[in-house]
Coordinates of C-alpha atoms in Angstrom, one line a residue:
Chain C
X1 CA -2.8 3.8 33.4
X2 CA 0.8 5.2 31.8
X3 CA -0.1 3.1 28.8
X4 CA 3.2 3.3 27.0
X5 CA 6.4 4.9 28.7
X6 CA 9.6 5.9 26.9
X7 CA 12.9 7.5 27.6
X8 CA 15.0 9.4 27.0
X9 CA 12.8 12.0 26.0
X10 CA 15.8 13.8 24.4
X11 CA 19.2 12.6 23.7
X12 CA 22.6 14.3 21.6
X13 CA 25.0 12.3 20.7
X14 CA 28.1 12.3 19.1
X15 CA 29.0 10.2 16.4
X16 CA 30.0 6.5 17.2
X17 CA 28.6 6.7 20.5
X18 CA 25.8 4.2 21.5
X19 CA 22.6 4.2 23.3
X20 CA 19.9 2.5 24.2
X21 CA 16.1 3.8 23.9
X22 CA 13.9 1.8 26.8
X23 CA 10.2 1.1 26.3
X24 CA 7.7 -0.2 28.7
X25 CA 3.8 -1.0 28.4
X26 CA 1.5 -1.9 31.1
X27 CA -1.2 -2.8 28.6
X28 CA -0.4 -6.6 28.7
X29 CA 0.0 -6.0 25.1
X30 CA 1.7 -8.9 22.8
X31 CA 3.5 -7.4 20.1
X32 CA 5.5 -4.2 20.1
X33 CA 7.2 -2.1 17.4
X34 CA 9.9 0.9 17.3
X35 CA 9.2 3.5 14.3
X36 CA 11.3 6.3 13.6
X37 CA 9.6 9.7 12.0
X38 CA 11.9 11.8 9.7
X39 CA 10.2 14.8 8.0
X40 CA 8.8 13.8 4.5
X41 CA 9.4 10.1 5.1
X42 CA 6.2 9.1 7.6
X43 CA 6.7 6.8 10.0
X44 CA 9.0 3.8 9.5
X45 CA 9.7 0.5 11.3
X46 CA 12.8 -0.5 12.1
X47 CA 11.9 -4.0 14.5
X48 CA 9.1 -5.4 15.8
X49 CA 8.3 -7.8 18.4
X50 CA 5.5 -10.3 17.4
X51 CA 5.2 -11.9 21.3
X52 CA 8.0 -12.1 24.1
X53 CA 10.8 -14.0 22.8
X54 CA 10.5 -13.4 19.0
X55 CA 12.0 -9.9 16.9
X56 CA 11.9 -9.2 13.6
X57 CA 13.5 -6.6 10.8
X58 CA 11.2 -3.6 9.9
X59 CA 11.8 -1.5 6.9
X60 CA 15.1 0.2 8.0
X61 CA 16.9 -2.2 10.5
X62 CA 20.5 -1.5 9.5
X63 CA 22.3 0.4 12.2
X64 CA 19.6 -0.8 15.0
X65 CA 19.9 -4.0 17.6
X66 CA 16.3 -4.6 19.7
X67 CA 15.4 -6.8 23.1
X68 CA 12.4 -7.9 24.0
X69 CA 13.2 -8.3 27.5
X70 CA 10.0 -9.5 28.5
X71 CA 6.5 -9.0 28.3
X72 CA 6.4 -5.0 29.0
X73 CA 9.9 -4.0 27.5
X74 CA 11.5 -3.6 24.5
X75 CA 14.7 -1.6 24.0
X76 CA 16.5 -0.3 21.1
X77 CA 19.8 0.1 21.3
X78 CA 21.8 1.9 18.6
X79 CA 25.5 0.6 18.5
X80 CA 27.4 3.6 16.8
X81 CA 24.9 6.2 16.1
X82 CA 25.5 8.1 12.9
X83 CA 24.0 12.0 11.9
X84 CA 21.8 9.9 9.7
X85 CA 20.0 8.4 13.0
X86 CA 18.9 11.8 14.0
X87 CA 15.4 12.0 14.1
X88 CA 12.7 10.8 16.2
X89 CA 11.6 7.4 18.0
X90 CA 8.3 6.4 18.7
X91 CA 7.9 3.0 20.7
X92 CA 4.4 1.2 20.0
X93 CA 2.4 -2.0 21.4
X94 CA -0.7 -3.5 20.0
X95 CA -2.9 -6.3 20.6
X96 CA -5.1 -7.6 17.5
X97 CA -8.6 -8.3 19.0
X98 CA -11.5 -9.7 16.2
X99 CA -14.6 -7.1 15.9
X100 CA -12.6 -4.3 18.1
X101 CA -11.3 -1.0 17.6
X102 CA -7.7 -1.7 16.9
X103 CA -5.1 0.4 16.8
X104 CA -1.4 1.3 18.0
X105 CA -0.5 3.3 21.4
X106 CA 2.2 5.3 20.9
X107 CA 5.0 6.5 23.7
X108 CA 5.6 10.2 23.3
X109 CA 8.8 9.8 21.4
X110 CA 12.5 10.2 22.0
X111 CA 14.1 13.1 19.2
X112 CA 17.6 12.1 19.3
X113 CA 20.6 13.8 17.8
X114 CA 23.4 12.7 16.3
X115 CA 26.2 15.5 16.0
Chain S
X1 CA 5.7 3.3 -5.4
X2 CA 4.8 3.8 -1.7
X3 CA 2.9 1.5 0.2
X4 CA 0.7 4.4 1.3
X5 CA 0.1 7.7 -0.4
X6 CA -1.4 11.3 0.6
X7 CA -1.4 14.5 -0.2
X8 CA 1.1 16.2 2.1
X9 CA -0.5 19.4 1.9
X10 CA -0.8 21.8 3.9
X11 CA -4.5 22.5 3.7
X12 CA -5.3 25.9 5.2
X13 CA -9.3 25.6 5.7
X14 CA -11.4 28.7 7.2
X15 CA -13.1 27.8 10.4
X16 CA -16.6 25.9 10.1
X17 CA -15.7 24.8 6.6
X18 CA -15.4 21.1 5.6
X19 CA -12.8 19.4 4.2
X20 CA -11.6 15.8 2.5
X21 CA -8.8 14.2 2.5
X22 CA -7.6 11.2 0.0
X23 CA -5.4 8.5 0.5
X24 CA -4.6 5.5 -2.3
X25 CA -2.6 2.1 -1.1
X26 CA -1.0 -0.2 -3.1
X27 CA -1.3 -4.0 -2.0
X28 CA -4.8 -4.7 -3.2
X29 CA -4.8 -7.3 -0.1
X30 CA -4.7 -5.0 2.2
X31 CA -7.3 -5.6 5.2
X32 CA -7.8 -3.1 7.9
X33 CA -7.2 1.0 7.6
X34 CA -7.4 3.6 9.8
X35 CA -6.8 7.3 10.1
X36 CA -4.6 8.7 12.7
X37 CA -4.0 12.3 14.0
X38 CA -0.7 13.7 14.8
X39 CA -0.2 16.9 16.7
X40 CA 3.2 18.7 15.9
X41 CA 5.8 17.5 18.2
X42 CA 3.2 14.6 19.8
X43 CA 3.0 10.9 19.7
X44 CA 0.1 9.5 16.6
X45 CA -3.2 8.8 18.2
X46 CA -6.1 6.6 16.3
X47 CA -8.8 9.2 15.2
X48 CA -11.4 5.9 13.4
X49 CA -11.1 2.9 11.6
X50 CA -12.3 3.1 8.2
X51 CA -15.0 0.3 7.1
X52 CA -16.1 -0.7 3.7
X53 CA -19.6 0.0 4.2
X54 CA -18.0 4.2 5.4
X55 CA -18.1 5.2 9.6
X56 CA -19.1 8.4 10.6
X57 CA -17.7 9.7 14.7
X58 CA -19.4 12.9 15.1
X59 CA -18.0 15.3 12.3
X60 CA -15.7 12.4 10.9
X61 CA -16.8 10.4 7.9
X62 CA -14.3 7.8 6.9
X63 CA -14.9 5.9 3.4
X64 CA -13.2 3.1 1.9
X65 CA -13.2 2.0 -2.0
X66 CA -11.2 -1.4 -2.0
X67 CA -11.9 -1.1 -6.0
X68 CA -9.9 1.9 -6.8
X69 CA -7.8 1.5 -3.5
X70 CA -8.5 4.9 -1.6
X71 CA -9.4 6.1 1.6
X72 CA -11.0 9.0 2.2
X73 CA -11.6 11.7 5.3
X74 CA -14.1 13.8 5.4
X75 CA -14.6 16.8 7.9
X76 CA -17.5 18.9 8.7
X77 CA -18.3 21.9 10.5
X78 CA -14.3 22.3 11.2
X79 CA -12.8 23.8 14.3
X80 CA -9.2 25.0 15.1
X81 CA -8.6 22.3 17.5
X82 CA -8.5 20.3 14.2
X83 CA -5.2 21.8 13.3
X84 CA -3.2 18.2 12.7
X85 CA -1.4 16.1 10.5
X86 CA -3.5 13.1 9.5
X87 CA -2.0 10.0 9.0
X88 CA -3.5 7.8 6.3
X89 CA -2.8 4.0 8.1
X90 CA -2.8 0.4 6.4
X91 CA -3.1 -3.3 8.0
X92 CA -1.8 -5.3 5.4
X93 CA -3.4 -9.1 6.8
X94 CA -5.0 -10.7 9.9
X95 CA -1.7 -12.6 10.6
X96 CA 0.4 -9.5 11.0
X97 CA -0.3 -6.7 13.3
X98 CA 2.1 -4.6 11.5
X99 CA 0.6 -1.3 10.0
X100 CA 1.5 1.2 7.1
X101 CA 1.5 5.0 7.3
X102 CA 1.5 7.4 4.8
X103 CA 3.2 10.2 5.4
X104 CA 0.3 12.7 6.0
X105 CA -1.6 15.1 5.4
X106 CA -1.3 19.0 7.0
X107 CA -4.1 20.3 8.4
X108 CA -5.0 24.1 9.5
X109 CA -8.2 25.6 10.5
X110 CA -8.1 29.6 10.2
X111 CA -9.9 31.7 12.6

């Protein structure tokens, strides 16, 4: 059971290039989210994806462009990344069951730098 | 103000002592909260849910006070493998799956 797959696992870039982050669960999991984690600043979402089909803004969205490709995936894609994207990316996916243990499963990140 | 507060820390804690963290959240409507643990350079993993009538998992003790708007950790007998950060986590209502982190709280255990 991979639970929740990312990549890259590391990335450099150079300013204005672009990128896309891939995510994949084989949870069956409805919604999905992509956080970044900056030191001092906690996690932070930038999209999520309620159910296949549907996206919506997080906290810091400017900068970012997301797919929800289907069930399992959901990409981020960074058009013309900017020192200021440095840091790193978690992807997520959740399902909201009454009376269980709910929580997130977290990929193992993607630290990006933006030079 | 921050959805979510903690103390960031770091706590440096001998070996076998106990400690307590606090966390305080801001939208009274909150409905769900958690704790995760975060080891350095790793991916956040759920440690416990937090219920209003308090949870204990082995040395864990999670308490909730939806009156003052706190959350609390409590650990006992500590070892070194709990060296973390602890993220303090919010659900804000049943429609949303969306949750809140604080920014945690450092943890080491001494030897």
């Amino acid at each position: 059971n991979a639970g929740v797959t990312q990549t890259p696992k590391f990335q450099v870039l150079k300013t204005g290039q672009s990128m896309t982050l891939q995510c994949a669960q084989d949870m069956n999991h409805n919604s999905m989210y992509w956080y970044r984690q900056d030191p001092g600043m906690g996690l932070r979402l930038i999209y999520y994806s309620a159910s296949e089909g549907t996206t919506d803004k997080g906290e810091v969205p400017n900068g970012y462009n997301v797919s929800r490709l289907n069930k399992r995936e959901f990409s981020l894609r960074l058009e013309s990344a900017a020192p200021s994207q440095t840091s790193v990316y978690f992807c997520a996916s959740s399902e909201w069951r009454a009376g269980g243990n709910y929580g997130y499963t977290f990929g193992s990140g993607t630290r990006l730098t933006v030079v | 103000r921050k959805e979510v507060e903690q103390d960031p820390g770091p706590f440096n804690v001998p070996e076998g002592a106990t400690v307590a963290f606090n966390c305080t959240y801001s939208n009274s409507a909150s409905q769900s909260f958690f704790w995760y643990r975060q080891d350095c350079r790793k991916e956040p993993k759920l440690l416990m849910s937090v219920y209003s009538s308090g949870n204990e998992d082995g040395r864990f003790t999670a308490q909730l006070n939806r009156a003052s708007q706190y959350i609390s950790l409590l650990i006992r007998d500590s070892k070194l493998s709990d060296s973390a950060t602890y993220l303090c986590v919010v659900k804000l209502d049943f429609g949303n799956e969306k949750l809140t982190f604080g920014t945690g709280t450092r943890l080491t255990i001494i030897p």
